[in-house]
Amino acid sequence: MKDSRATILIYSPDQPGLVAAVTDFICVNGGNIIQLEQHVDKQEDIFFMRVEWDITKFLIPKDKIGEYFQTMYANKFEMTFRLYFNDYTPKMAVFVSKMSHCLFDILARYTAGEWNVEIPLIISNHEDLRWVAERFGIEYQVIKITKENKDEMEAKQKALLKEKGVDFIVLARYMQILTDEFIKEYPNKIINIHHSFLPAFVGAKPYHAAYERGVKIIGATSHYVTTELDAGPIIEQDITRISHRDSISDLVRKGQDLEKIVLSHGIEYHINRRVLVYKNKTILFS
Amino acid sequence: MKDSRATILIYSPDQPGLVAAVTDFICVNGGNIIQLEQHVDKQEDIFFMRVEWDITKFLIPKDKIGEYFQTMYANKFEMTFRLYFNDYTPKMAVFVSKMSHCLFDILARYTAGEWNVEIPLIISNHEDLRWVAERFGIEYQVIKITKENKDEMEAKQKALLKEKGVDFIVLARYMQILTDEFIKEYPNKIINIHHSFLPAFVGAKPYHAAYERGVKIIGATSHYVTTELDAGPIIEQDITRISHRDSISDLVRKGQDLEKIVLSHGIEYHINRRVLVYKNKTILFS
Amino acid sequence: MKDSRATILIYSPDQPGLVAAVTDFICVNGGNIIQLEQHVDKQEDIFFMRVEWDITKFLIPKDKIGEYFQTMYANKFEMTFRLYFNDYTPKMAVFVSKMSHCLFDILARYTAGEWNVEIPLIISNHEDLRWVAERFGIEYQVIKITKENKDEMEAKQKALLKEKGVDFIVLARYMQILTDEFIKEYPNKIINIHHSFLPAFVGAKPYHAAYERGVKIIGATSHYVTTELDAGPIIEQDITRISHRDSISDLVRKGQDLEKIVLSHGIEYHINRRVLVYKNKTILFS
Amino acid sequence: MKDSRATILIYSPDQPGLVAAVTDFICVNGGNIIQLEQHVDKQEDIFFMRVEWDITKFLIPKDKIGEYFQTMYANKFEMTFRLYFNDYTPKMAVFVSKMSHCLFDILARYTAGEWNVEIPLIISNHEDLRWVAERFGIEYQVIKITKENKDEMEAKQKALLKEKGVDFIVLARYMQILTDEFIKEYPNKIINIHHSFLPAFVGAKPYHAAYERGVKIIGATSHYVTTELDAGPIIEQDITRISHRDSISDLVRKGQDLEKIVLSHGIEYHINRRVLVYKNKTILFS
C-alpha cells in the first residue's frame, strides 16, 4: 500500500526563519519530511517552497492541516499556499484535433500507469481521433466550434468538464483558441503544447516560420494557457538540431517527437504538484 | 607538406545532370575528389554543391580553373560559384568591446593552430582588452565610436581593414551597431554572435528578456550581419538548460560558455569554406 | 500518387571517378537524382554512396536495373550494392516482453502512417501486451522461451516470420538473448534498443549500473544485433541529463522516453534505406 | 563589499528533524539563509544538506561556529560536516602536459575574475606550455617524470604544492598517472578531465576507441581522482553528436570543446563548495 502523504506549495515575502517554521510545523506534529526544496527569488524577494511529508502518524487530522497551517503560519508570514494529498487522483481532460502523436503518448503513459491521474474525457472539434479514444476505452465528445457558435459550444464543454469533475485540461495540439472567459475559469489549469521554443515563433505555423528563418534548432514548449496567446508560464522546453537538408515536413516530423515528450513532461510536473506559478513564471521543483 | 586543394561552392537552378557534370569536370582533368556534398532545396528548386578536390595533378592550372569552369559549365547551367584554394590563408579582424570570453576562445584556438587563418588586427571601442591582444602579440586599435563621429570612425576602421588585407570580420561581443554602408562592403563577411537563440530575444539585453519570460532554455546564435538587426543568415546555434534557480547573472555566466563555442564554430565553418548563403539562409556543408 | 523511385546503397574501394560513374549511369538513362550523398572513409579507403532517383522515365526496366549496374559498374569498380524501390513496403516483426512504451511508440507511428512499413506480427514470451496488439488489430503470438526449449521455440519463431514474409525484426525491449543461429539468419536485420549509451553498461540492468556509477547522463542506443552481446553496429543514440536526486526508478522512467524515441529513429533510418553497415559501424545517410 | 557568508555541507543518517535543527541553529543565532538545498538518498538512507548563510550579524564568532555546531548538533545526529567561509580564497594548482585548450579556458576565466580562486602554480612534465603561463604571469614548473624517478619527482611536486599552500589540484589533460600515495594525500581534491563519457572508454585513447566502436555521441567527464583509474566520483559530463563523417581528428577537435567546458564547470562546482562526495558519487548542489 502507498503511504499517506501531503504536499504543500508555498510562497511568501522572504524573511529569516521561513524554512525553520515550516519544517518545525511538520516535525513537531509527527510528520516525516520526504522531500523539501526551497528557493528564494532575490530579484523579487519572494520565498518559494515545496515540502512532501508522510502524514501516517501526523497529529493533525488531514482535513484540518490547511486550517492549522493558515492560523499558525500563513497569516503570520503572509504565505500563500496549496495543499495536496496523494490519495486524491486528479482528473484530466484532453482536447485534441486531428493529430494523434500527443494523444497516443498521453494514453500510452496513462494505460501503463505512469501517472496518478484519471482521464474521464477527450474533447475534440473533429471525429478523426475517435477510434483512438475508443481503443483506450475513453469517452470522446465532438464539439464542433465555429466562429459563430463559440460561446455556446464552450458552455457545452464547460458543462461536460464540470459533470466529469475535471481538475485540469491538456490541449494536445487542439488548434483552437479558447476565449478569455474559458481560460479564466481554469487559471494555471490548462496546459498547452506549442510547437516552437517560445518566445520564438508565437502563433500559427511555427515550423514554416522556423524554416523561413533558417534556424539550426527547433523546439517545443509546454505552458499554462493565459489570455495572451502563447505567452503563459512556461513549464518545459526541449529542442532538436535541424539542418538545411530538412524540409518543412521534416521539421514537422522531428518536431512531433519533441512535442509529445515536452507535453507529457509538463503534464507530469503538474500531476506531481511540482509546479508553482508566480508572476507568469514557473518554479519547477525537482 | 599539405596537399594542394581546391574547394568550389556552387548553386544553380536544379536540373538533371548537375552532379555528373561537375564531377566529370574534376575527374576528366585529373583531380581527385576528397569530399563532395550536394543538396537540392525542393521548395526553391535550387541545387547546392560543395566539392573539395586534390589539384596536385590537375591538368588545368590553378589560376585558370575558374575561367574554364565558367566557360564550360557555369554559363550553361546558370551556376553561381566561388572557388577557394587551401594555400591561401584568409585574414580575419576581430572587433571587441569589454568582455573577454569570446576573444580568449578565438585566440586560444588561433595560437594552438586550430584554424587556417591569420589575425592581423583587433579593433575595439575601449582600451579594456588591450592587454589580452598584447599577450598574444596582436595589434590592437582603439577606435572610440560615438553617435556623432560614427561615419568618420567607420572610415578609419575600413582604412585599417584594407591596409591589413582583411577578408572577413568577427564581432566578438562588439556591442556596437554597424552602419548599413559598412555592412554592405562586407556581404556575408561579418560574423556576429548574438546571445540568444534567434529569432527569440532580438536586440539588446536578451538574457534579461529571457529571465523575464521565464524560459527553461537559453541559447546563442552566430550569424552573418545584414542591415536588419539580428536577422542575418544563421550559421550555428546551441542552447543550454536553465531553471528558476538561475538569476540573470547566472544566465550571463552560462550563456558566455555558449557564446564562445557557437561563435568559434561559426568562424570555423566560414574559414573551412563550408557555408553557402542563399536568400538569408545558410547551407552548411559538413 | 507517389512517384516511382529507386534507392541504391553502394560501397567500394575508393578511387577517382566513382561519383561521376554512378551519376552518369542515372542521368544518361533518363533518371532524375532526388538525393545523393557520398562519403569516403579515409582510414579504410572505402567509398560509400546513397542515391535516390526518380525512375518514372528511366530507360532501363525496374527489374533489370540491378543487372545492368552490376555488369557496367559494380564489376569494374568492385562495388557492393543494394537496390530498393519505393513501391515495395517492407514487413517488420516486433518482439516484445512486458514493457509497453516502445511498442506503443511504434504502433502510434505505424497507425499514423509515418512509416512505409507493414507490421504483420508481434511476438512475445509473455501474454502481457496482447491487449495492446489487439487494440491495434495486429496478430500477437506468445512463444514462451525457456533455457530448455530455446532451439525449438526459435524454430517456431522463424517459421512464423517466414510465413508472414518478414523482412526485418525489431526487439522492442524483448529481454531475451537470441541464439547465434537465429541472428545469422537476419544479418543487419534485427534492430535492438539497449537502455544505455553503449559501450557503457553492456548487458543486464544498465540503469542500476548507471545509478551505482553516479553518472550525470544516461542514454539509449539502437543497434543491429550481432552474435556479440550489445556490440553490434550502432544506428542511433541519445542521452538525457540526470542528477543525484534521481533514484533508479527515476532513471528507468526518464530512460524510457529515450528508448522509445531512439528505437523509433533507428527503425525509421532502416525503413528509409539510410543505413549502410560496414565493418560493425553504420554510415547514416541524412 | 561582499557580504560575509558561511557554507556548510552536511551528511548524516536520515531521521526526522534534521532540516529543522540546522535551520533553527542558523536563525536563532541571527544568521540569514541565502540558499538551502537538501537531499535524502532513500536507497542509502542518508541525508545531505548544503546551507549558505549570511553571518554578518551571526551571534557565534566565525572561528567558533564549527565547534558549536559539532557540540550541539553534529554529535547528536551523527553528522559529518564541512564549513567554509567566503572570505577565504582557495588555492588551485594546474597540472598540464602539451595540450593548451583546457589551460587556456581556465586562465581566461581566472583572468576575467569568474572564480573565487588563486592559481599560484602550474606544473608540467614538458616545457611546451611555459609561454602560456608566462603570458598570464603564473609560475610554471617543469618536473619531468619518468618511470624511474616517479617517487622522487612526486616528492618534489608535493613540496611545491605545500610551499604554495595549494588546496586542490586540476589535471588539465596532464596525461600522467599519479601514484596511490599522491592521490591519498589529496582525497576529493584532485579534479581530472577524462575525454569520454565515463564509464565508456576508460584509459588511454578514448577517441580512437569511440571511433572504432562507431558511437554516434562522444563525451567528456570531470571527476575526482581516486586510486582506481578513471573510476572516481563524477562531477560533470557533457556530450556532442558525431557522425560517420567524423575522422579521429574530428573527434579530437570536437571533444576538446567538451573537455574544456566540462572541466571548467567541474572546477566551478568545487570552488563554490557545491560538491559533496559520498561513497564514490557526488551530490551536486545547484
PDB file of N, CA and C in Angstrom, chain B residues 80-134:
ATOM      1  N   THR B  80      26.098  29.895 -60.071  1.00  0.00           N
ATOM      2  CA  THR B  80      26.893  30.884 -59.354  1.00  0.00           C
ATOM      3  C   THR B  80      27.886  30.087 -58.514  1.00  0.00           C
ATOM      4  N   PHE B  81      29.153  30.453 -58.589  1.00  0.00           N
ATOM      5  CA  PHE B  81      30.117  29.633 -57.842  1.00  0.00           C
ATOM      6  C   PHE B  81      31.232  30.487 -57.249  1.00  0.00           C
ATOM      7  N   ARG B  82      31.867  29.948 -56.225  1.00  0.00           N
ATOM      8  CA  ARG B  82      33.053  30.536 -55.642  1.00  0.00           C
ATOM      9  C   ARG B  82      34.113  29.451 -55.543  1.00  0.00           C
ATOM     10  N   LEU B  83      35.337  29.863 -55.782  1.00  0.00           N
ATOM     11  CA  LEU B  83      36.425  28.910 -55.825  1.00  0.00           C
ATOM     12  C   LEU B  83      37.477  29.329 -54.805  1.00  0.00           C
ATOM     13  N   TYR B  84      37.938  28.378 -53.997  1.00  0.00           N
ATOM     14  CA  TYR B  84      38.953  28.671 -52.981  1.00  0.00           C
ATOM     15  C   TYR B  84      40.096  27.671 -53.081  1.00  0.00           C
ATOM     16  N   PHE B  85      41.285  28.118 -52.663  1.00  0.00           N
ATOM     17  CA  PHE B  85      42.433  27.209 -52.660  1.00  0.00           C
ATOM     18  C   PHE B  85      43.025  27.165 -51.252  1.00  0.00           C
ATOM     19  N   ASN B  86      43.492  25.989 -50.864  1.00  0.00           N
ATOM     20  CA  ASN B  86      43.931  25.841 -49.479  1.00  0.00           C
ATOM     21  C   ASN B  86      45.318  26.431 -49.212  1.00  0.00           C
ATOM     22  N   ASP B  87      45.973  26.959 -50.237  1.00  0.00           N
ATOM     23  CA  ASP B  87      47.267  27.586 -49.968  1.00  0.00           C
ATOM     24  C   ASP B  87      47.132  29.076 -49.651  1.00  0.00           C
ATOM     25  N   TYR B  88      45.905  29.558 -49.664  1.00  0.00           N
ATOM     26  CA  TYR B  88      45.688  30.932 -49.238  1.00  0.00           C
ATOM     27  C   TYR B  88      45.165  30.945 -47.808  1.00  0.00           C
ATOM     28  N   THR B  89      45.763  31.745 -46.962  1.00  0.00           N
ATOM     29  CA  THR B  89      45.315  31.864 -45.578  1.00  0.00           C
ATOM     30  C   THR B  89      44.487  33.132 -45.415  1.00  0.00           C
ATOM     31  N   PRO B  90      43.177  33.002 -45.186  1.00  0.00           N
ATOM     32  CA  PRO B  90      42.344  34.201 -45.072  1.00  0.00           C
ATOM     33  C   PRO B  90      42.713  35.035 -43.841  1.00  0.00           C
ATOM     34  N   LYS B  91      42.451  36.330 -43.956  1.00  0.00           N
ATOM     35  CA  LYS B  91      42.754  37.267 -42.862  1.00  0.00           C
ATOM     36  C   LYS B  91      41.466  37.718 -42.184  1.00  0.00           C
ATOM     37  N   MET B  92      41.483  37.635 -40.882  1.00  0.00           N
ATOM     38  CA  MET B  92      40.273  37.894 -40.088  1.00  0.00           C
ATOM     39  C   MET B  92      40.563  38.986 -39.052  1.00  0.00           C
ATOM     40  N   ALA B  93      39.705  39.981 -38.992  1.00  0.00           N
ATOM     41  CA  ALA B  93      39.791  41.009 -37.944  1.00  0.00           C
ATOM     42  C   ALA B  93      38.764  40.703 -36.872  1.00  0.00           C
ATOM     43  N   VAL B  94      39.123  40.959 -35.631  1.00  0.00           N
ATOM     44  CA  VAL B  94      38.193  40.731 -34.527  1.00  0.00           C
ATOM     45  C   VAL B  94      37.833  42.072 -33.898  1.00  0.00           C
ATOM     46  N   PHE B  95      36.532  42.312 -33.783  1.00  0.00           N
ATOM     47  CA  PHE B  95      36.038  43.521 -33.122  1.00  0.00           C
ATOM     48  C   PHE B  95      35.553  43.143 -31.733  1.00  0.00           C
ATOM     49  N   VAL B  96      36.036  43.850 -30.736  1.00  0.00           N
ATOM     50  CA  VAL B  96      35.628  43.533 -29.364  1.00  0.00           C
ATOM     51  C   VAL B  96      35.219  44.785 -28.605  1.00  0.00           C
ATOM     52  N   SER B  97      34.658  44.553 -27.440  1.00  0.00           N
ATOM     53  CA  SER B  97      34.301  45.655 -26.561  1.00  0.00           C
ATOM     54  C   SER B  97      35.005  45.421 -25.219  1.00  0.00           C
ATOM     55  N   LYS B  98      34.290  45.059 -24.182  1.00  0.00           N
ATOM     56  CA  LYS B  98      34.917  44.883 -22.874  1.00  0.00           C
ATOM     57  C   LYS B  98      34.973  43.428 -22.399  1.00  0.00           C
ATOM     58  N   MET B  99      34.115  42.572 -22.957  1.00  0.00           N
ATOM     59  CA  MET B  99      34.073  41.197 -22.472  1.00  0.00           C
ATOM     60  C   MET B  99      35.104  40.339 -23.185  1.00  0.00           C
ATOM     61  N   SER B 100      35.799  39.505 -22.411  1.00  0.00           N
ATOM     62  CA  SER B 100      36.962  38.801 -22.946  1.00  0.00           C
ATOM     63  C   SER B 100      36.706  37.369 -23.372  1.00  0.00           C
ATOM     64  N   HIS B 101      35.576  36.768 -22.993  1.00  0.00           N
ATOM     65  CA  HIS B 101      35.447  35.317 -23.159  1.00  0.00           C
ATOM     66  C   HIS B 101      35.526  34.850 -24.607  1.00  0.00           C
ATOM     67  N   CYS B 102      34.870  35.558 -25.521  1.00  0.00           N
ATOM     68  CA  CYS B 102      34.937  35.141 -26.935  1.00  0.00           C
ATOM     69  C   CYS B 102      36.336  35.381 -27.503  1.00  0.00           C
ATOM     70  N   LEU B 103      36.912  36.504 -27.171  1.00  0.00           N
ATOM     71  CA  LEU B 103      38.250  36.818 -27.676  1.00  0.00           C
ATOM     72  C   LEU B 103      39.264  35.771 -27.221  1.00  0.00           C
ATOM     73  N   PHE B 104      39.193  35.404 -25.952  1.00  0.00           N
ATOM     74  CA  PHE B 104      40.118  34.386 -25.441  1.00  0.00           C
ATOM     75  C   PHE B 104      39.941  33.067 -26.193  1.00  0.00           C
ATOM     76  N   ASP B 105      38.698  32.694 -26.413  1.00  0.00           N
ATOM     77  CA  ASP B 105      38.448  31.416 -27.088  1.00  0.00           C
ATOM     78  C   ASP B 105      39.015  31.450 -28.516  1.00  0.00           C
ATOM     79  N   ILE B 106      38.833  32.567 -29.166  1.00  0.00           N
ATOM     80  CA  ILE B 106      39.362  32.718 -30.527  1.00  0.00           C
ATOM     81  C   ILE B 106      40.884  32.662 -30.512  1.00  0.00           C
ATOM     82  N   LEU B 107      41.501  33.408 -29.603  1.00  0.00           N
ATOM     83  CA  LEU B 107      42.964  33.482 -29.606  1.00  0.00           C
ATOM     84  C   LEU B 107      43.601  32.176 -29.145  1.00  0.00           C
ATOM     85  N   ALA B 108      42.929  31.465 -28.243  1.00  0.00           N
ATOM     86  CA  ALA B 108      43.456  30.165 -27.811  1.00  0.00           C
ATOM     87  C   ALA B 108      43.493  29.201 -28.997  1.00  0.00           C
ATOM     88  N   ARG B 109      42.424  29.201 -29.790  1.00  0.00           N
ATOM     89  CA  ARG B 109      42.385  28.321 -30.965  1.00  0.00           C
ATOM     90  C   ARG B 109      43.407  28.765 -32.009  1.00  0.00           C
ATOM     91  N   TYR B 110      43.479  30.071 -32.179  1.00  0.00           N
ATOM     92  CA  TYR B 110      44.400  30.660 -33.151  1.00  0.00           C
ATOM     93  C   TYR B 110      45.842  30.274 -32.815  1.00  0.00           C
ATOM     94  N   THR B 111      46.192  30.472 -31.562  1.00  0.00           N
ATOM     95  CA  THR B 111      47.550  30.177 -31.111  1.00  0.00           C
ATOM     96  C   THR B 111      47.860  28.688 -31.196  1.00  0.00           C
ATOM     97  N   ALA B 112      46.851  27.864 -30.927  1.00  0.00           N
ATOM     98  CA  ALA B 112      47.067  26.422 -30.973  1.00  0.00           C
ATOM     99  C   ALA B 112      47.095  25.901 -32.408  1.00  0.00           C
ATOM    100  N   GLY B 113      46.871  26.800 -33.376  1.00  0.00           N
ATOM    101  CA  GLY B 113      46.934  26.386 -34.777  1.00  0.00           C
ATOM    102  C   GLY B 113      45.722  25.606 -35.245  1.00  0.00           C
ATOM    103  N   GLU B 114      44.596  25.810 -34.570  1.00  0.00           N
ATOM    104  CA  GLU B 114      43.392  25.046 -34.963  1.00  0.00           C
ATOM    105  C   GLU B 114      42.847  25.473 -36.321  1.00  0.00           C
ATOM    106  N   TRP B 115      43.047  26.748 -36.673  1.00  0.00           N
ATOM    107  CA  TRP B 115      42.398  27.300 -37.862  1.00  0.00           C
ATOM    108  C   TRP B 115      43.409  27.767 -38.899  1.00  0.00           C
ATOM    109  N   ASN B 116      43.057  27.622 -40.164  1.00  0.00           N
ATOM    110  CA  ASN B 116      43.848  28.194 -41.251  1.00  0.00           C
ATOM    111  C   ASN B 116      43.443  29.644 -41.447  1.00  0.00           C
ATOM    112  N   VAL B 117      43.928  30.497 -40.558  1.00  0.00           N
ATOM    113  CA  VAL B 117      43.533  31.901 -40.601  1.00  0.00           C
ATOM    114  C   VAL B 117      44.663  32.754 -40.030  1.00  0.00           C
ATOM    115  N   GLU B 118      44.674  34.012 -40.393  1.00  0.00           N
ATOM    116  CA  GLU B 118      45.621  34.957 -39.808  1.00  0.00           C
ATOM    117  C   GLU B 118      44.820  36.099 -39.189  1.00  0.00           C
ATOM    118  N   ILE B 119      45.224  36.534 -38.002  1.00  0.00           N
ATOM    119  CA  ILE B 119      44.539  37.655 -37.347  1.00  0.00           C
ATOM    120  C   ILE B 119      45.500  38.833 -37.256  1.00  0.00           C
ATOM    121  N   PRO B 120      45.418  39.746 -38.212  1.00  0.00           N
ATOM    122  CA  PRO B 120      46.372  40.864 -38.196  1.00  0.00           C
ATOM    123  C   PRO B 120      45.936  42.016 -37.300  1.00  0.00           C
ATOM    124  N   LEU B 121      44.696  41.960 -36.783  1.00  0.00           N
ATOM    125  CA  LEU B 121      44.153  43.172 -36.177  1.00  0.00           C
ATOM    126  C   LEU B 121      42.960  42.888 -35.263  1.00  0.00           C
ATOM    127  N   ILE B 122      43.014  43.524 -34.096  1.00  0.00           N
ATOM    128  CA  ILE B 122      41.835  43.560 -33.217  1.00  0.00           C
ATOM    129  C   ILE B 122      41.419  45.017 -33.069  1.00  0.00           C
ATOM    130  N   ILE B 123      40.141  45.279 -33.280  1.00  0.00           N
ATOM    131  CA  ILE B 123      39.629  46.644 -33.162  1.00  0.00           C
ATOM    132  C   ILE B 123      38.637  46.695 -32.004  1.00  0.00           C
ATOM    133  N   SER B 124      38.719  47.752 -31.220  1.00  0.00           N
ATOM    134  CA  SER B 124      37.790  47.897 -30.106  1.00  0.00           C
ATOM    135  C   SER B 124      37.390  49.351 -29.922  1.00  0.00           C
ATOM    136  N   ASN B 125      36.271  49.564 -29.265  1.00  0.00           N
ATOM    137  CA  ASN B 125      35.914  50.929 -28.866  1.00  0.00           C
ATOM    138  C   ASN B 125      36.359  51.233 -27.438  1.00  0.00           C
ATOM    139  N   HIS B 126      37.088  50.299 -26.830  1.00  0.00           N
ATOM    140  CA  HIS B 126      37.569  50.511 -25.465  1.00  0.00           C
ATOM    141  C   HIS B 126      38.999  49.993 -25.316  1.00  0.00           C
ATOM    142  N   GLU B 127      39.679  50.481 -24.296  1.00  0.00           N
ATOM    143  CA  GLU B 127      41.058  50.042 -24.018  1.00  0.00           C
ATOM    144  C   GLU B 127      41.094  48.689 -23.293  1.00  0.00           C
ATOM    145  N   ASP B 128      39.951  48.276 -22.742  1.00  0.00           N
ATOM    146  CA  ASP B 128      39.923  47.176 -21.762  1.00  0.00           C
ATOM    147  C   ASP B 128      40.677  45.912 -22.136  1.00  0.00           C
ATOM    148  N   LEU B 129      40.594  45.508 -23.393  1.00  0.00           N
ATOM    149  CA  LEU B 129      41.168  44.216 -23.744  1.00  0.00           C
ATOM    150  C   LEU B 129      42.532  44.318 -24.428  1.00  0.00           C
ATOM    151  N   ARG B 130      43.138  45.507 -24.371  1.00  0.00           N
ATOM    152  CA  ARG B 130      44.451  45.687 -24.994  1.00  0.00           C
ATOM    153  C   ARG B 130      45.463  44.677 -24.443  1.00  0.00           C
ATOM    154  N   TRP B 131      45.412  44.474 -23.132  1.00  0.00           N
ATOM    155  CA  TRP B 131      46.384  43.563 -22.524  1.00  0.00           C
ATOM    156  C   TRP B 131      46.255  42.136 -23.083  1.00  0.00           C
ATOM    157  N   VAL B 132      45.034  41.730 -23.417  1.00  0.00           N
ATOM    158  CA  VAL B 132      44.845  40.395 -23.997  1.00  0.00           C
ATOM    159  C   VAL B 132      45.541  40.332 -25.366  1.00  0.00           C
ATOM    160  N   ALA B 133      45.257  41.327 -26.190  1.00  0.00           N
ATOM    161  CA  ALA B 133      45.877  41.378 -27.516  1.00  0.00           C
ATOM    162  C   ALA B 133      47.396  41.376 -27.395  1.00  0.00           C
ATOM    163  N   GLU B 134      47.878  42.139 -26.448  1.00  0.00           N
ATOM    164  CA  GLU B 134      49.341  42.240 -26.287  1.00  0.00           C
ATOM    165  C   GLU B 134      49.955  40.908 -25.875  1.00  0.00           C
TER     166      GLU B 134
END
